[in-house]
mmCIF file of C-alpha atoms in Angstrom:
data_model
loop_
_atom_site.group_PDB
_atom_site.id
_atom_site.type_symbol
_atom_site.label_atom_id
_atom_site.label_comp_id
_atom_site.label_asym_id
_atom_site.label_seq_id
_atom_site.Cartn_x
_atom_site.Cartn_y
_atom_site.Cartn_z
ATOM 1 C CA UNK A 1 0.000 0.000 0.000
ATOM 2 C CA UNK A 2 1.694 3.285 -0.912
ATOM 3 C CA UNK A 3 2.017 6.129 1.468
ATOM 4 C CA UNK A 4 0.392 9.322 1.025
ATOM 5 C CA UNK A 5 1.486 13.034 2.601
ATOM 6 C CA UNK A 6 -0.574 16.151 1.328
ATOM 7 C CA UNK A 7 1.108 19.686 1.321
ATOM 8 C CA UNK A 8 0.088 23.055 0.044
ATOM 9 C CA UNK A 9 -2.411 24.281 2.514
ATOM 10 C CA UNK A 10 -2.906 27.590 4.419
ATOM 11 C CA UNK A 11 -4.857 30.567 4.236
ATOM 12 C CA UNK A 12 -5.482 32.667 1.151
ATOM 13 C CA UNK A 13 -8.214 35.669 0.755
ATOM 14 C CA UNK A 14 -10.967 34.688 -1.812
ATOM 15 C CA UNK A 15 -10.006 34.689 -5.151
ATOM 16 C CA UNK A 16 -6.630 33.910 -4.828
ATOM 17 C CA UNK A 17 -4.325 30.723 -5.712
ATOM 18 C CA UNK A 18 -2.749 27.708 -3.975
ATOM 19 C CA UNK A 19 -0.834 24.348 -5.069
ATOM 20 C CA UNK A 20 -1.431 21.522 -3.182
ATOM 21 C CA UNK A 21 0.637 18.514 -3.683
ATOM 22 C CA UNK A 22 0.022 14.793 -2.654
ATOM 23 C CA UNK A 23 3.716 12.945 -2.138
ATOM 24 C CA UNK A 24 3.431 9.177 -2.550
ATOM 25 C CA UNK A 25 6.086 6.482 -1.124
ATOM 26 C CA UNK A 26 6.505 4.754 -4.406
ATOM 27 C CA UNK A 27 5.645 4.745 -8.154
ATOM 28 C CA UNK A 28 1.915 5.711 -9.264
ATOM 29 C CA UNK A 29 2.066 5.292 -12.172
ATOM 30 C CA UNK A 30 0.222 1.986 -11.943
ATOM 31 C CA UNK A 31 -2.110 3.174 -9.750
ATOM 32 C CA UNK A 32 -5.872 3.309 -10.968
ATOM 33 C CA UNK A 33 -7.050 6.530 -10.276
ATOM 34 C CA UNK A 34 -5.886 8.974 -7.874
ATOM 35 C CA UNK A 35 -7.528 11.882 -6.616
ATOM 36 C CA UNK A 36 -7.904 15.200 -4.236
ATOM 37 C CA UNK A 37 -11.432 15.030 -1.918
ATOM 38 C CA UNK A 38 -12.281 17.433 0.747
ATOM 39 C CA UNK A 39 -14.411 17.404 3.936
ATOM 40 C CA UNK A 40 -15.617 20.416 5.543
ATOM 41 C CA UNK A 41 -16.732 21.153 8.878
ATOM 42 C CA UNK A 42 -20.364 19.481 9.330
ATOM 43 C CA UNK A 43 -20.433 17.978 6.123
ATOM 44 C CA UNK A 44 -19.554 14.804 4.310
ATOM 45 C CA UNK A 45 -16.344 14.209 2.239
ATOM 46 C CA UNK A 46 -16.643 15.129 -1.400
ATOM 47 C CA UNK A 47 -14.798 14.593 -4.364
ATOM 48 C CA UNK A 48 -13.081 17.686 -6.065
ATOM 49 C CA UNK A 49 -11.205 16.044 -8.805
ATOM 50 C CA UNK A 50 -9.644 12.754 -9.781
ATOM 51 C CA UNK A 51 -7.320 11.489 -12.220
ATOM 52 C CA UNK A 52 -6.907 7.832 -14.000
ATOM 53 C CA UNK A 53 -3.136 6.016 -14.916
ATOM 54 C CA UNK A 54 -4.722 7.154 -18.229
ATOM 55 C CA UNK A 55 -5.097 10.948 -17.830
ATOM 56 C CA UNK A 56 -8.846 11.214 -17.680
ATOM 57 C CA UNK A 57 -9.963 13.482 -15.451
ATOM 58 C CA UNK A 58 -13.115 14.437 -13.243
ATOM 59 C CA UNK A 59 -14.193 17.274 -11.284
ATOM 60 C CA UNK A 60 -16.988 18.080 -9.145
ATOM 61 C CA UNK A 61 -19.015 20.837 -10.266
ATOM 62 C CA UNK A 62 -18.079 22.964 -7.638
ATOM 63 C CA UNK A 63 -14.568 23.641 -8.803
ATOM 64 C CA UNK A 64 -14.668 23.038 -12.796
ATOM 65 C CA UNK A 65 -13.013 25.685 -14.227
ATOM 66 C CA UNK A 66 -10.969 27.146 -11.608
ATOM 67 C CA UNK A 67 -9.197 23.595 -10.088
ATOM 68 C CA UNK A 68 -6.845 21.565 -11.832
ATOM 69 C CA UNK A 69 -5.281 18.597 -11.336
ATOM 70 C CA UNK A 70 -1.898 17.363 -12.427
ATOM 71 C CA UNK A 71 0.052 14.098 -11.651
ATOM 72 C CA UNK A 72 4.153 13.575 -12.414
ATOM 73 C CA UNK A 73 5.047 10.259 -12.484
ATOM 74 C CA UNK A 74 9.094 10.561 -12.508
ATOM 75 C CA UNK A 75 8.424 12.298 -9.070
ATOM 76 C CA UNK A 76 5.528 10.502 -7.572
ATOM 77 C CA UNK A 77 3.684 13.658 -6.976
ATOM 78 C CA UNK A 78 0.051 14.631 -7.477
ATOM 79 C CA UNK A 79 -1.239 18.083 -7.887
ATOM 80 C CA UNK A 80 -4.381 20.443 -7.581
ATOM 81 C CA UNK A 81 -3.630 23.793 -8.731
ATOM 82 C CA UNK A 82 -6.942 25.935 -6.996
ATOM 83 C CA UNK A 83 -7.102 29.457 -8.550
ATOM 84 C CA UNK A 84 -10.469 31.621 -7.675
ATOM 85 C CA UNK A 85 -10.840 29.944 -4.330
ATOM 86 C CA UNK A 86 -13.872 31.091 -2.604
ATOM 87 C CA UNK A 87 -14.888 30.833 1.196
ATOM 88 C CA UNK A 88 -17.044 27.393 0.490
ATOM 89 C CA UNK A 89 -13.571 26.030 -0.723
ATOM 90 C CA UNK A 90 -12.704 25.780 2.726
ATOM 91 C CA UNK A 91 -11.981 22.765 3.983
ATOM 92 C CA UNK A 92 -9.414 19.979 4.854
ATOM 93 C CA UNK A 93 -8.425 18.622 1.471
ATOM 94 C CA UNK A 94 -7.198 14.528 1.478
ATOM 95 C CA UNK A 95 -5.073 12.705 -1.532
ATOM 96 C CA UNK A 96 -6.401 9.182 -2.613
ATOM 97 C CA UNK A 97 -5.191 6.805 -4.459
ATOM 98 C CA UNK A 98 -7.286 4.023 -5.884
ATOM 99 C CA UNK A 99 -5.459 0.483 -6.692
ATOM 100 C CA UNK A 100 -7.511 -1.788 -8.902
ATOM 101 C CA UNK A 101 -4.501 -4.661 -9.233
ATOM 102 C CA UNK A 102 -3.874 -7.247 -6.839
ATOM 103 C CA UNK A 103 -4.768 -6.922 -3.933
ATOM 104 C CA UNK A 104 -6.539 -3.695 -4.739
ATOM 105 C CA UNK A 105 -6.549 -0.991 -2.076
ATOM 106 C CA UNK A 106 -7.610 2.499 -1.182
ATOM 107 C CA UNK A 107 -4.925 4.648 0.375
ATOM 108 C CA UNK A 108 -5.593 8.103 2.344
ATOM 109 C CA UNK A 109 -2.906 11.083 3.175
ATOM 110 C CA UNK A 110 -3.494 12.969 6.550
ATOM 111 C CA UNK A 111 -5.330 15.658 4.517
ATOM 112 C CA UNK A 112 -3.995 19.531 4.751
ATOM 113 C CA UNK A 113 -5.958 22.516 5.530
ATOM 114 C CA UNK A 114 -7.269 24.859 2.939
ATOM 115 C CA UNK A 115 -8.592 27.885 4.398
ATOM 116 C CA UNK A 116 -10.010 31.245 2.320
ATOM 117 C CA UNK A 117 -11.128 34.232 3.892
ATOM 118 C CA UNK A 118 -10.720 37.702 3.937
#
């Protein structure tokens, strides 16, 4: 099962940028689908975008158009580049990874904070 840390958090004023990145132990690149979710206080944890060993990608509707995700293989790093961020963007965000081969698994990070307000 391959480790997962998250970095990139902290506080930004609406409308502004962050990077967060998701550092995994070992290769990905054979990894199913991995992926950036996010739980806020009171409320369930949500996907906010995902991305297959193939490149497709998937966002909730919440963030198309302003979040992007990004994976590098050679470094074992996946990314969510957040521009516009808005107050309801607030939350802890968590990296995923999703192994479909044998024995399949589902692999969490510690999550980092995302916080936007003025």
């Amino acid at each position: 099962q391959v480790q997962l840390v998250e970095s990139g958090g902290g506080l930004v004023q609406p409308g502004g940028s962050l990077r967060l990145s998701c550092a995994a132990s070992r290769n990905i690149l054979s990894i199913s689908t991995m992926g950036w979710y996010r739980q806020a206080p009171g409320k369930e944890r949500e996907l906010v975008a995902s991305m297959s060993n193939s490149g497709i990608t998937n966002y909730a509707d919440s963030v198309k158009g302003r979040f992007t995700i990004s994976r590098d293989n050679a470094k074992n790093t996946l990314y969510l580049q957040m521009n516009d961020l808005k107050p309801e963007d607030t939350a802890v965000y968590y990296c995923n990874a999703d192994s479909r081969g044998w024995p399949p698994y589902n692999a969490w990070g510690q999550g980092t904070q995302v916080t936007v307000s003025s």
